[in-house]
CSV table of C-alpha atoms and ligand atoms in Angstrom, one decimal:
chain,number,residue,atom,x,y,z
O,116,MET,CA,-33.9,-49.9,-23.3
O,117,ASN,CA,-32.6,-46.4,-24.9
O,118,ARG,CA,-33.4,-44.8,-21.7
O,119,THR,CA,-31.6,-47.2,-19.9
O,120,VAL,CA,-28.4,-46.7,-21.8
O,121,ARG,CA,-28.7,-42.8,-21.6
O,122,ALA,CA,-29.4,-43.1,-17.9
O,123,GLY,CA,-26.1,-45.3,-17.7
O,124,ALA,CA,-24.1,-42.8,-19.9
O,125,GLY,CA,-25.1,-40.1,-17.8
O,126,LEU,CA,-24.0,-41.6,-14.7
O,127,ALA,CA,-20.7,-42.7,-16.5
O,128,VAL,CA,-20.3,-39.0,-17.3
O,129,LEU,CA,-21.4,-37.8,-13.7
O,130,ALA,CA,-18.6,-40.2,-12.0
O,131,ALA,CA,-16.1,-38.6,-14.5
O,132,ALA,CA,-16.8,-35.5,-13.4
O,133,ALA,CA,-16.7,-36.1,-9.9
O,134,ILE,CA,-13.5,-38.0,-10.3
O,135,GLY,CA,-12.0,-34.9,-12.4
O,136,LEU,CA,-13.5,-32.6,-9.6
O,137,ALA,CA,-11.8,-34.8,-6.7
O,138,GLY,CA,-8.3,-34.5,-8.8
O,139,CYS,CA,-8.5,-31.0,-9.0
O,140,GLY,CA,-9.4,-30.3,-5.7
O,141,SER,CA,-6.7,-32.2,-4.2
O,142,GLY,CA,-4.0,-30.3,-6.5
O,143,THR,CA,-5.5,-27.2,-5.4
O,144,THR,CA,-5.1,-27.8,-1.8
O,145,ARG,CA,-1.3,-29.0,-2.4
O,146,ASP,CA,-0.8,-25.7,-3.7
O,147,ALA,CA,-2.4,-23.9,-1.5
O,148,THR,CA,-0.2,-25.8,1.4
O,149,THR,CA,2.7,-25.1,-0.4
O,150,LYS,CA,2.3,-21.7,-1.0
O,151,ALA,CA,0.8,-21.1,2.6
O,152,GLY,CA,4.5,-21.9,3.9
O,153,GLY,CA,5.9,-19.5,1.3
O,154,ALA,CA,5.9,-15.5,1.0
O,155,PRO,CA,2.2,-14.7,1.2
O,156,ALA,CA,1.4,-15.5,4.8
O,157,THR,CA,4.4,-13.8,6.0
O,158,ASN,CA,4.2,-10.7,3.7
O,159,ALA,CA,0.8,-9.9,4.5
O,160,ALA,CA,0.5,-6.6,6.6
O,161,GLN,CA,-2.1,-7.0,9.5
O,162,LEU,CA,-4.8,-4.5,10.4
O,163,ALA,CA,-7.4,-4.8,13.1
O,164,VAL,CA,-11.0,-3.1,12.9
O,165,THR,CA,-13.3,-2.8,15.1
O,166,LEU,CA,-17.0,-2.3,14.4
O,167,LYS,CA,-19.9,-1.2,17.1
O,168,GLU,CA,-23.0,1.3,16.9
O,169,PHE,CA,-21.8,3.1,15.2
O,170,SER,CA,-18.4,3.5,14.7
O,171,VAL,CA,-15.3,2.1,12.6
O,172,GLU,CA,-11.8,2.0,14.3
O,173,THR,CA,-8.9,0.7,12.7
O,174,SER,CA,-5.3,-0.4,14.6
O,175,ALA,CA,-3.6,1.9,12.0
O,176,ALA,CA,-4.5,5.0,9.7
O,177,THR,CA,-1.9,3.6,7.2
O,178,VAL,CA,-0.7,0.3,6.2
O,179,PRO,CA,2.1,-0.9,3.8
O,180,ALA,CA,0.7,-1.4,0.3
O,181,GLY,CA,0.0,-5.0,-0.8
O,182,ASP,CA,-2.1,-7.8,0.9
O,183,VAL,CA,-3.8,-7.0,4.0
O,184,LYS,CA,-4.8,-9.2,6.4
O,185,VAL,CA,-7.9,-7.5,8.3
O,186,THR,CA,-9.7,-9.0,11.3
O,187,VAL,CA,-13.0,-7.4,11.7
O,188,GLN,CA,-13.9,-7.6,15.0
O,189,ASN,CA,-17.9,-6.7,16.0
O,190,ASP,CA,-17.8,-5.3,19.6
O,191,GLY,CA,-21.3,-4.2,19.2
O,192,LYS,CA,-24.7,-5.9,20.1
O,193,ILE,CA,-26.1,-5.9,16.2
O,194,GLU,CA,-24.8,-7.2,12.8
O,195,HIS,CA,-22.1,-5.3,10.6
O,196,GLU,CA,-20.0,-6.1,7.9
O,197,LEU,CA,-17.0,-4.3,6.4
O,198,VAL,CA,-16.5,-3.0,2.7
O,199,VAL,CA,-13.8,-1.4,1.6
O,200,PHE,CA,-13.5,1.4,-1.1
O,201,ARG,CA,-10.8,3.2,-3.1
O,202,THR,CA,-11.8,6.6,-3.2
O,203,ASP,CA,-10.6,10.2,-2.9
O,204,LEU,CA,-13.8,11.4,-1.8
O,205,GLU,CA,-14.5,13.0,1.8
O,206,ALA,CA,-15.2,10.5,4.4
O,207,VAL,CA,-18.7,11.8,4.4
O,208,SER,CA,-19.3,12.2,1.1
O,209,LEU,CA,-19.3,9.1,-0.7
O,210,PRO,CA,-22.0,8.9,-3.3
O,211,MET,CA,-25.3,6.9,-2.0
O,212,THR,CA,-28.1,4.7,-3.4
O,213,ALA,CA,-31.3,6.2,-4.4
O,214,ALA,CA,-32.9,5.1,-1.0
O,215,GLY,CA,-30.1,7.0,0.4
O,216,ASP,CA,-29.4,4.6,3.4
O,217,ARG,CA,-26.3,2.7,1.7
O,218,VAL,CA,-23.1,3.7,-0.2
O,219,ASP,CA,-23.6,3.2,-3.9
O,220,GLU,CA,-21.1,0.4,-4.4
O,221,GLU,CA,-21.2,1.3,-8.3
O,222,GLY,CA,-21.4,5.0,-7.5
O,223,THR,CA,-19.0,7.6,-9.0
O,224,GLY,CA,-15.8,8.3,-7.4
O,225,VAL,CA,-15.5,5.1,-5.3
O,226,THR,CA,-14.1,1.3,-6.1
O,227,HIS,CA,-15.8,-1.3,-4.6
O,228,LEU,CA,-13.1,-3.9,-3.4
O,229,ASP,CA,-13.6,-7.9,-2.6
O,230,PRO,CA,-13.9,-9.2,-0.4
O,231,GLU,CA,-16.0,-7.9,1.9
O,232,ALA,CA,-16.4,-9.1,5.6
O,233,GLU,CA,-20.2,-9.6,5.5
O,234,GLY,CA,-22.8,-10.5,8.2
O,235,VAL,CA,-20.4,-9.8,11.5
O,236,ALA,CA,-22.6,-10.8,14.3
O,237,GLY,CA,-22.1,-9.2,17.5
O,238,GLY,CA,-19.3,-10.2,19.6
O,239,THR,CA,-17.7,-12.4,16.8
O,240,SER,CA,-15.1,-11.6,14.1
O,241,LYS,CA,-14.0,-12.3,10.7
O,242,THR,CA,-10.8,-12.3,9.0
O,243,ILE,CA,-10.4,-11.4,5.2
O,244,THR,CA,-7.4,-10.4,3.4
O,245,VAL,CA,-7.5,-7.4,0.9
O,246,ALA,CA,-5.1,-6.1,-1.8
O,247,LEU,CA,-4.7,-2.6,-1.0
O,248,PRO,CA,-2.3,-1.2,-3.8
O,249,LYS,CA,-1.0,2.5,-2.6
O,250,GLY,CA,-3.8,4.6,-2.4
O,251,ARG,CA,-6.7,5.6,0.1
O,252,TYR,CA,-9.5,3.7,1.5
O,253,LEU,CA,-12.8,4.1,3.2
O,254,PHE,CA,-13.5,1.1,5.6
O,255,VAL,CA,-17.3,1.5,5.8
O,256,CYS,CA,-20.3,-0.4,7.3
O,257,ASN,CA,-22.8,-0.7,4.5
O,258,LEU,CA,-25.9,-2.1,6.3
O,259,ALA,CA,-28.8,0.3,6.2
O,260,ALA,CA,-27.9,3.7,7.8
O,261,HIS,CA,-25.0,2.6,9.2
O,262,TYR,CA,-22.9,4.5,7.3
O,263,GLY,CA,-24.8,7.6,7.7
O,264,GLN,CA,-24.8,7.2,11.5
O,265,GLY,CA,-20.8,7.4,11.3
O,266,MET,CA,-19.7,3.8,10.4
O,267,HIS,CA,-16.6,4.8,8.5
O,268,ALA,CA,-12.9,5.2,8.5
O,269,VAL,CA,-10.2,6.5,6.2
O,270,VAL,CA,-7.0,4.2,6.0
O,271,THR,CA,-4.2,4.8,3.3
O,272,ALA,CA,-1.8,2.2,1.9
O,273,VAL,CA,1.8,3.5,1.3
Y,363,CU,CU1,-23.0,-1.6,10.7
């Protein structure tokens, strides 16, 4: 008897949570729709990044500071990714992990930014929007050994 009562109460709680989540979700969607018609979408600068074995090319070396919509196109045959670091270090001098095959995303002299464009398969693209305050950034593919083989580019936000 007690078990039945508890199970019933549990279901009621779950149902309430589900309703709460649904309500929350639709409210968020409405907000997002409203905002999409406003300033953020039109204000975001655009940058095209092309990845391949083994290079990172950007459509511009300089972007306006602020939100930047980055379209990451993988023109290579293998998977790549795009990771953005704020840094004043030379393009080939980023701190490396102990294994020595990747940039240490927590390393000294670099600040790792989110989001990343991860797991971009050959021949596909992903789009991310990154907030870039005025400063110097390195766009890197941080899959094992890819940075070391030349997958990096400098972008300056002004
Ligand atoms: Cu790569």
